[in-house]
């Protein structure tokens, strides 16, 4: 983590900025290892601090030995005001996509004469490429999804609710060692499967229902994400048809992933398949996204993101077709970008539409 902080310090020196305030939780953890609820980092080219209150001083000292610990006795901004003279602070970068209007105004009021400079995406850019320890943690988190999918398929049957499935799956994951969920599980059945983010409801699963399961957990602070679509009993012919179109699109997207290609080109590879089958208007979201400390992070595999993929990035590939009022299908895997392709991190069955009977 010391090297990560040094990279931010170097960036500040290049831009002629005295210091950067880091408050976004995932960014803060990435640079410090600090897991307390309250705290902020103040990074300069030469010195870096973690500012927190009495409750977390000992924890900060233990988790962030590469940082100086500055005790906050009043408010964070008051602490910054007290530190500014000793630091000769004239310019302060902040996370413009995280700090709200009230906080920005408070900084301006308490730090008169200090130029506030938005520096969006600086830490997030570092987070895009994972190191070995991060990839190991992510692999553990992803492997748990395969165990969860196998387990929950034995639990699913007609007559139970989407909520019951979601709860059972989360309990299983917790027993397996997950510290939390990456997001509220998506369990969408029958006509509700047309909702890309259809969180579990009290709808009762019926015979012949298509069922989309999108779930992820957190292990060692890192997220996972996978989607599978199954059918309870014989599948509706239309849903079976679009399942294999989506599967073809996902294969095309996975084949396109490798270091050196643009994120948008992966999206195009998957989208072209769905459009060729006449369902382009029913695929309204990007093909994927980065996964790490946050379940949705850069890069975005969409037509609007020309980020060049690099080895060590972790991304999802998740095309879908959603037919309003009738149902939908999404298939999602998470992969590690490599020099000549990608490596699957999720390996649950998908090559045939799974019928749960």
Short mmCIF file of C-alpha atoms in Angstrom, two decimals:
data_model
loop_
_atom_site.label_atom_id
_atom_site.label_comp_id
_atom_site.label_asym_id
_atom_site.label_seq_id
_atom_site.Cartn_x
_atom_site.Cartn_y
_atom_site.Cartn_z
CA UNK A 1 0.00 0.00 0.00
CA UNK A 2 2.95 2.28 0.56
CA UNK A 3 3.69 2.10 -3.18
CA UNK A 4 0.10 3.03 -3.99
CA UNK A 5 0.30 6.11 -1.78
CA UNK A 6 3.62 7.03 -3.40
CA UNK A 7 2.00 6.90 -6.85
CA UNK A 8 -0.66 9.39 -5.76
CA UNK A 9 2.04 11.57 -4.21
CA UNK A 10 3.94 11.49 -7.49
CA UNK A 11 0.81 12.46 -9.42
CA UNK A 12 0.27 15.44 -7.11
CA UNK A 13 3.86 16.56 -7.64
CA UNK A 14 3.41 16.34 -11.42
CA UNK A 15 0.29 18.49 -11.26
CA UNK A 16 1.73 21.00 -8.81
CA UNK A 17 -0.87 20.17 -6.15
CA UNK A 18 0.16 20.28 -2.48
CA UNK A 19 -2.13 17.57 -1.11
CA UNK A 20 -5.12 15.35 -1.81
CA UNK A 21 -8.01 14.53 0.50
CA UNK A 22 -9.26 10.95 0.04
CA UNK A 23 -12.62 10.08 1.63
CA UNK A 24 -14.31 7.58 -0.69
CA UNK A 25 -14.37 4.33 1.36
CA UNK A 26 -12.96 1.97 -1.29
CA UNK A 27 -10.24 4.46 -2.24
CA UNK A 28 -9.39 5.01 1.41
CA UNK A 29 -9.04 1.28 2.05
CA UNK A 30 -7.03 0.75 -1.13
CA UNK A 31 -4.41 3.27 -0.02
CA UNK A 32 -4.42 2.61 3.72
CA UNK A 33 -5.84 -0.80 4.65
CA UNK A 34 -7.92 1.05 7.24
CA UNK A 35 -11.37 -0.45 7.79
CA UNK A 36 -12.84 1.97 10.34
CA UNK A 37 -16.09 3.75 9.59
CA UNK A 38 -14.68 7.24 10.07
CA UNK A 39 -11.50 8.60 8.58
CA UNK A 40 -9.88 10.38 5.67
CA UNK A 41 -6.46 10.38 4.08
CA UNK A 42 -4.38 13.48 3.45
CA UNK A 43 -1.66 12.68 0.94
CA UNK A 44 1.25 14.90 -0.12
CA UNK A 45 4.32 14.22 -2.21
CA UNK A 46 6.36 13.75 0.99
CA UNK A 47 4.04 12.91 3.90
CA UNK A 48 0.72 11.16 4.23
CA UNK A 49 -1.75 11.05 7.09
CA UNK A 50 -4.84 9.16 8.15
CA UNK A 51 -7.15 11.49 10.04
CA UNK A 52 -9.59 9.80 12.41
CA UNK A 53 -11.09 10.18 15.86
CA UNK A 54 -10.36 8.60 19.25
CA UNK A 55 -12.34 5.43 18.52
CA UNK A 56 -10.07 4.39 15.66
CA UNK A 57 -6.60 5.69 16.60
CA UNK A 58 -5.23 2.31 17.70
CA UNK A 59 -6.86 0.55 14.76
CA UNK A 60 -5.40 3.06 12.31
CA UNK A 61 -1.93 2.65 13.79
CA UNK A 62 -2.19 -1.11 13.39
CA UNK A 63 -3.76 -1.23 9.93
CA UNK A 64 -1.89 1.71 8.37
CA UNK A 65 1.72 1.64 9.62
CA UNK A 66 2.87 3.41 6.45
CA UNK A 67 0.79 6.49 7.34
CA UNK A 68 1.03 9.05 10.12
CA UNK A 69 -2.09 9.07 12.30
CA UNK A 70 -3.63 12.48 12.96
CA UNK A 71 -6.25 12.56 15.70
CA UNK A 72 -9.48 14.43 14.95
CA UNK A 73 -10.94 16.00 18.10
CA UNK A 74 -13.59 18.24 16.53
CA UNK A 75 -14.32 17.79 12.83
CA UNK A 76 -12.21 16.61 9.93
CA UNK A 77 -12.25 20.05 8.33
CA UNK A 78 -11.19 21.71 11.58
CA UNK A 79 -8.27 19.27 11.71
CA UNK A 80 -7.30 20.13 8.15
CA UNK A 81 -7.45 23.82 9.01
CA UNK A 82 -5.10 23.23 11.95
CA UNK A 83 -2.67 21.27 9.75
CA UNK A 84 -2.61 23.66 6.80
CA UNK A 85 -0.08 26.12 8.24
CA UNK A 86 2.48 23.45 9.15
CA UNK A 87 2.05 21.90 5.71
CA UNK A 88 2.08 25.16 3.76
CA UNK A 89 -1.12 24.05 2.08
CA UNK A 90 -2.06 26.22 -0.91
CA UNK A 91 -3.82 23.70 -3.17
CA UNK A 92 -5.95 20.74 -2.09
CA UNK A 93 -7.24 18.09 -4.47
CA UNK A 94 -10.46 16.27 -3.63
CA UNK A 95 -12.62 13.52 -5.09
CA UNK A 96 -15.09 15.61 -7.04
CA UNK A 97 -17.27 12.63 -7.82
CA UNK A 98 -17.64 11.80 -4.12
CA UNK A 99 -17.51 14.96 -1.98
CA UNK A 100 -20.92 16.63 -1.85
CA UNK A 101 -21.82 20.30 -2.17
CA UNK A 102 -22.07 20.86 1.58
CA UNK A 103 -18.63 19.37 2.23
CA UNK A 104 -17.14 21.40 -0.61
CA UNK A 105 -18.52 24.63 0.82
CA UNK A 106 -17.30 23.72 4.31
CA UNK A 107 -13.80 23.12 2.97
CA UNK A 108 -13.91 26.48 1.25
CA UNK A 109 -15.11 28.28 4.39
CA UNK A 110 -12.59 26.67 6.75
CA UNK A 111 -9.64 26.78 4.37
CA UNK A 112 -9.70 30.34 2.99
CA UNK A 113 -7.00 30.95 0.45
CA UNK A 114 -6.61 27.26 -0.35
CA UNK A 115 -7.46 26.40 -3.94
CA UNK A 116 -9.74 23.35 -4.11
CA UNK A 117 -8.99 21.20 -7.15
CA UNK A 118 -11.28 18.32 -8.23
CA UNK A 119 -9.17 15.27 -9.11
CA UNK A 120 -11.64 12.64 -10.21
CA UNK A 121 -10.60 9.07 -10.91
CA UNK A 122 -7.00 9.33 -9.70
CA UNK A 123 -7.23 6.46 -7.22
CA UNK A 124 -9.81 4.59 -9.27
CA UNK A 125 -7.35 4.48 -12.17
CA UNK A 126 -4.83 2.70 -9.95
CA UNK A 127 -7.52 0.30 -8.75
CA UNK A 128 -8.36 -0.91 -12.27
CA UNK A 129 -5.34 -3.25 -12.52
CA UNK A 130 -5.20 -5.76 -9.67
CA UNK A 131 -2.04 -7.09 -8.06
CA UNK A 132 -1.50 -10.73 -7.04
CA UNK A 133 -3.00 -10.37 -3.58
CA UNK A 134 -6.09 -8.68 -4.99
CA UNK A 135 -6.54 -11.33 -7.67
CA UNK A 136 -6.24 -14.06 -5.02
CA UNK A 137 -8.95 -12.44 -2.88
CA UNK A 138 -11.22 -11.92 -5.89
CA UNK A 139 -10.74 -15.54 -6.98
CA UNK A 140 -11.88 -16.73 -3.53
CA UNK A 141 -14.92 -14.50 -3.70
CA UNK A 142 -15.81 -15.70 -7.21
CA UNK A 143 -15.33 -19.39 -6.39
CA UNK A 144 -17.93 -19.05 -3.66
CA UNK A 145 -20.52 -18.11 -6.28
CA UNK A 146 -20.11 -21.43 -8.04
CA UNK A 147 -20.75 -23.25 -4.76
CA UNK A 148 -23.73 -21.02 -4.09
CA UNK A 149 -25.26 -21.66 -7.50
CA UNK A 150 -24.94 -25.42 -7.11
CA UNK A 151 -26.56 -25.21 -3.68
CA UNK A 152 -29.45 -22.94 -4.60
CA UNK A 153 -30.42 -24.99 -7.65
CA UNK A 154 -31.22 -27.84 -5.25
CA UNK A 155 -33.41 -25.48 -3.22
CA UNK A 156 -35.45 -23.93 -6.04
CA UNK A 157 -38.86 -25.45 -6.74
CA UNK A 158 -42.35 -24.31 -7.66
CA UNK A 159 -44.29 -22.77 -4.79
CA UNK A 160 -41.50 -20.82 -3.10
CA UNK A 161 -40.99 -17.09 -3.40
CA UNK A 162 -38.16 -15.14 -4.97
CA UNK A 163 -37.45 -13.68 -1.52
CA UNK A 164 -37.08 -17.17 -0.03
CA UNK A 165 -34.51 -18.02 -2.71
CA UNK A 166 -32.56 -14.82 -2.08
CA UNK A 167 -32.55 -15.34 1.69
CA UNK A 168 -31.52 -19.00 1.45
CA UNK A 169 -28.68 -18.13 -0.90
CA UNK A 170 -27.39 -15.33 1.31
CA UNK A 171 -27.50 -17.51 4.43
CA UNK A 172 -25.54 -20.22 2.60
CA UNK A 173 -22.95 -17.68 1.48
CA UNK A 174 -22.58 -16.33 5.00
CA UNK A 175 -22.02 -19.83 6.34
CA UNK A 176 -19.36 -20.29 3.67
CA UNK A 177 -17.45 -17.28 4.96
CA UNK A 178 -18.75 -14.27 3.04
CA UNK A 179 -18.58 -11.04 5.03
CA UNK A 180 -21.45 -9.54 3.07
CA UNK A 181 -23.17 -9.32 -0.28
CA UNK A 182 -21.86 -7.24 -3.17
CA UNK A 183 -25.39 -5.94 -3.82
CA UNK A 184 -28.98 -6.97 -3.06
CA UNK A 185 -29.40 -10.25 -4.93
CA UNK A 186 -31.41 -10.15 -8.14
CA UNK A 187 -33.96 -12.95 -8.24
CA UNK A 188 -36.44 -12.30 -11.04
CA UNK A 189 -38.87 -14.93 -12.27
CA UNK A 190 -41.46 -15.24 -15.02
CA UNK A 191 -42.40 -11.87 -16.51
CA UNK A 192 -40.29 -10.13 -13.84
CA UNK A 193 -37.18 -11.53 -15.53
CA UNK A 194 -37.50 -8.63 -17.96
CA UNK A 195 -36.28 -6.36 -15.14
CA UNK A 196 -32.48 -6.15 -15.45
CA UNK A 197 -32.21 -5.22 -11.76
CA UNK A 198 -35.26 -7.04 -10.46
CA UNK A 199 -34.54 -7.55 -6.77
CA UNK A 200 -36.33 -10.46 -5.11
CA UNK A 201 -40.06 -10.02 -4.53
CA UNK A 202 -42.85 -12.06 -2.96
CA UNK A 203 -43.74 -13.51 -6.35
CA UNK A 204 -44.24 -17.28 -6.12
CA UNK A 205 -42.22 -19.40 -8.52
CA UNK A 206 -44.43 -21.33 -10.91
CA UNK A 207 -43.97 -24.25 -13.28
CA UNK A 208 -42.45 -23.07 -16.56
CA UNK A 209 -40.97 -19.87 -15.12
CA UNK A 210 -37.73 -18.46 -16.42
CA UNK A 211 -35.59 -17.38 -13.46
CA UNK A 212 -32.63 -14.99 -13.42
CA UNK A 213 -30.18 -15.16 -10.51
CA UNK A 214 -27.61 -12.35 -10.27
CA UNK A 215 -25.59 -12.45 -7.08
CA UNK A 216 -22.24 -11.63 -5.55
CA UNK A 217 -20.49 -11.62 -2.20
CA UNK A 218 -17.62 -9.90 -0.42
CA UNK A 219 -14.59 -11.81 0.82
CA UNK A 220 -11.43 -10.19 2.15
CA UNK A 221 -12.95 -6.84 1.09
CA UNK A 222 -13.27 -7.84 -2.58
CA UNK A 223 -16.50 -8.33 -4.50
CA UNK A 224 -17.72 -10.99 -6.88
CA UNK A 225 -20.51 -11.03 -9.47
CA UNK A 226 -22.20 -13.73 -11.58
CA UNK A 227 -25.54 -14.23 -13.31
CA UNK A 228 -27.22 -17.42 -14.44
CA UNK A 229 -30.65 -17.87 -15.97
CA UNK A 230 -32.48 -21.15 -15.41
CA UNK A 231 -35.99 -22.43 -15.96
CA UNK A 232 -38.27 -24.16 -13.47
CA UNK A 233 -39.83 -26.93 -15.49
CA UNK A 234 -40.10 -26.87 -19.28
CA UNK A 235 -38.93 -23.50 -20.64
CA UNK A 236 -41.21 -21.20 -22.61
CA UNK A 237 -40.09 -21.52 -26.27
CA UNK A 238 -39.38 -17.80 -26.62
CA UNK A 239 -37.20 -17.74 -23.50
CA UNK A 240 -35.32 -20.82 -24.67
CA UNK A 241 -34.66 -19.12 -28.00
CA UNK A 242 -33.26 -15.92 -26.50
CA UNK A 243 -31.21 -17.89 -23.97
CA UNK A 244 -29.04 -19.30 -26.73
CA UNK A 245 -28.79 -15.92 -28.45
CA UNK A 246 -27.52 -14.40 -25.21
CA UNK A 247 -25.13 -17.31 -24.74
CA UNK A 248 -23.76 -16.76 -28.25
CA UNK A 249 -23.35 -13.06 -27.49
CA UNK A 250 -21.55 -13.79 -24.26
CA UNK A 251 -19.15 -16.17 -25.99
CA UNK A 252 -18.40 -13.42 -28.53
CA UNK A 253 -17.78 -10.92 -25.74
CA UNK A 254 -15.51 -13.30 -23.83
CA UNK A 255 -13.56 -14.07 -27.00
CA UNK A 256 -12.99 -10.33 -27.53
CA UNK A 257 -11.50 -9.71 -24.08
CA UNK A 258 -7.71 -9.39 -24.01
CA UNK A 259 -5.07 -6.84 -23.14
CA UNK A 260 -4.74 -4.07 -25.71
CA UNK A 261 -8.34 -3.93 -26.94
CA UNK A 262 -10.81 -1.21 -26.03
CA UNK A 263 -13.65 -1.75 -23.59
CA UNK A 264 -16.06 -0.56 -26.27
CA UNK A 265 -14.87 -3.24 -28.71
CA UNK A 266 -15.90 -5.96 -26.25
CA UNK A 267 -19.32 -4.38 -25.96
CA UNK A 268 -19.60 -4.27 -29.74
CA UNK A 269 -18.66 -7.93 -30.12
CA UNK A 270 -21.49 -9.03 -27.83
CA UNK A 271 -23.99 -6.43 -29.02
CA UNK A 272 -23.49 -7.28 -32.70
CA UNK A 273 -24.70 -10.83 -32.06
CA UNK A 274 -27.89 -9.71 -30.35
CA UNK A 275 -28.57 -7.09 -33.01
CA UNK A 276 -28.02 -9.64 -35.78
CA UNK A 277 -30.82 -11.74 -34.28
CA UNK A 278 -33.16 -8.74 -34.21
CA UNK A 279 -33.16 -8.11 -30.46
CA UNK A 280 -30.87 -5.08 -30.28
CA UNK A 281 -33.51 -2.80 -28.80
CA UNK A 282 -33.96 -5.24 -25.92
CA UNK A 283 -30.33 -5.07 -24.80
CA UNK A 284 -30.21 -1.66 -23.16
CA UNK A 285 -27.21 -1.78 -20.83
CA UNK A 286 -23.46 -2.13 -21.21
CA UNK A 287 -21.86 -5.52 -21.67
CA UNK A 288 -19.87 -5.39 -18.45
CA UNK A 289 -17.91 -3.53 -15.82
CA UNK A 290 -14.86 -3.77 -13.63
CA UNK A 291 -15.03 -5.62 -10.31
CA UNK A 292 -12.84 -5.15 -7.25
CA UNK A 293 -13.33 -3.36 -3.95
CA UNK A 294 -16.60 -2.15 -5.50
CA UNK A 295 -18.83 -4.44 -7.50
CA UNK A 296 -19.22 -1.80 -10.22
CA UNK A 297 -16.02 0.04 -11.04
CA UNK A 298 -13.91 1.05 -14.03
CA UNK A 299 -13.60 0.11 -16.78
CA UNK A 300 -17.11 -0.07 -18.22
CA UNK A 301 -17.59 -2.39 -21.17
CA UNK A 302 -19.87 -0.03 -23.04
CA UNK A 303 -19.95 1.84 -26.33
CA UNK A 304 -18.95 5.02 -24.48
CA UNK A 305 -15.80 3.68 -22.81
CA UNK A 306 -12.65 3.46 -24.93
CA UNK A 307 -10.40 2.45 -22.03
CA UNK A 308 -7.73 0.06 -23.28
CA UNK A 309 -7.91 -3.18 -21.32
CA UNK A 310 -4.78 -4.20 -19.42
CA UNK A 311 -3.62 -7.52 -18.04
CA UNK A 312 -4.77 -7.82 -14.43
CA UNK A 313 -8.06 -6.03 -14.86
CA UNK A 314 -11.13 -7.96 -13.68
CA UNK A 315 -14.31 -7.39 -15.69
CA UNK A 316 -17.72 -8.95 -16.17
CA UNK A 317 -19.21 -9.97 -19.50
CA UNK A 318 -22.99 -9.97 -19.14
CA UNK A 319 -25.17 -9.44 -22.21
CA UNK A 320 -28.91 -9.82 -21.85
CA UNK A 321 -32.23 -9.65 -23.65
CA UNK A 322 -35.27 -8.29 -21.79
CA UNK A 323 -38.77 -8.56 -23.25
CA UNK A 324 -41.18 -6.33 -21.28
CA UNK A 325 -44.01 -8.27 -19.68
CA UNK A 326 -42.71 -11.60 -20.94
CA UNK A 327 -39.34 -12.27 -19.33
CA UNK A 328 -35.66 -12.05 -20.04
CA UNK A 329 -32.27 -13.70 -19.97
CA UNK A 330 -28.84 -12.59 -18.78
CA UNK A 331 -25.66 -14.64 -18.53
CA UNK A 332 -22.69 -13.16 -16.69
CA UNK A 333 -19.19 -14.28 -15.86
CA UNK A 334 -16.29 -12.43 -14.30
CA UNK A 335 -12.87 -12.78 -15.91
CA UNK A 336 -9.26 -11.70 -15.48
CA UNK A 337 -7.87 -9.89 -18.52
CA UNK A 338 -4.68 -11.54 -19.78
CA UNK A 339 -2.26 -10.73 -22.60
CA UNK A 340 -3.83 -13.09 -25.12
CA UNK A 341 -7.34 -13.53 -23.81
CA UNK A 342 -9.09 -13.86 -20.48
CA UNK A 343 -9.41 -16.35 -17.66
CA UNK A 344 -12.81 -17.26 -16.24
CA UNK A 345 -13.26 -16.73 -12.51
CA UNK A 346 -16.83 -18.07 -12.44
CA UNK A 347 -17.47 -21.51 -13.88
CA UNK A 348 -21.07 -22.51 -13.16
CA UNK A 349 -22.86 -24.45 -15.94
CA UNK A 350 -24.38 -22.35 -18.72
CA UNK A 351 -23.82 -24.06 -22.08
CA UNK A 352 -27.31 -25.56 -21.92
CA UNK A 353 -30.35 -23.89 -20.39
CA UNK A 354 -30.59 -25.55 -16.99
CA UNK A 355 -34.03 -27.00 -16.32
CA UNK A 356 -34.85 -27.38 -12.62
CA UNK A 357 -37.52 -30.03 -12.14
#
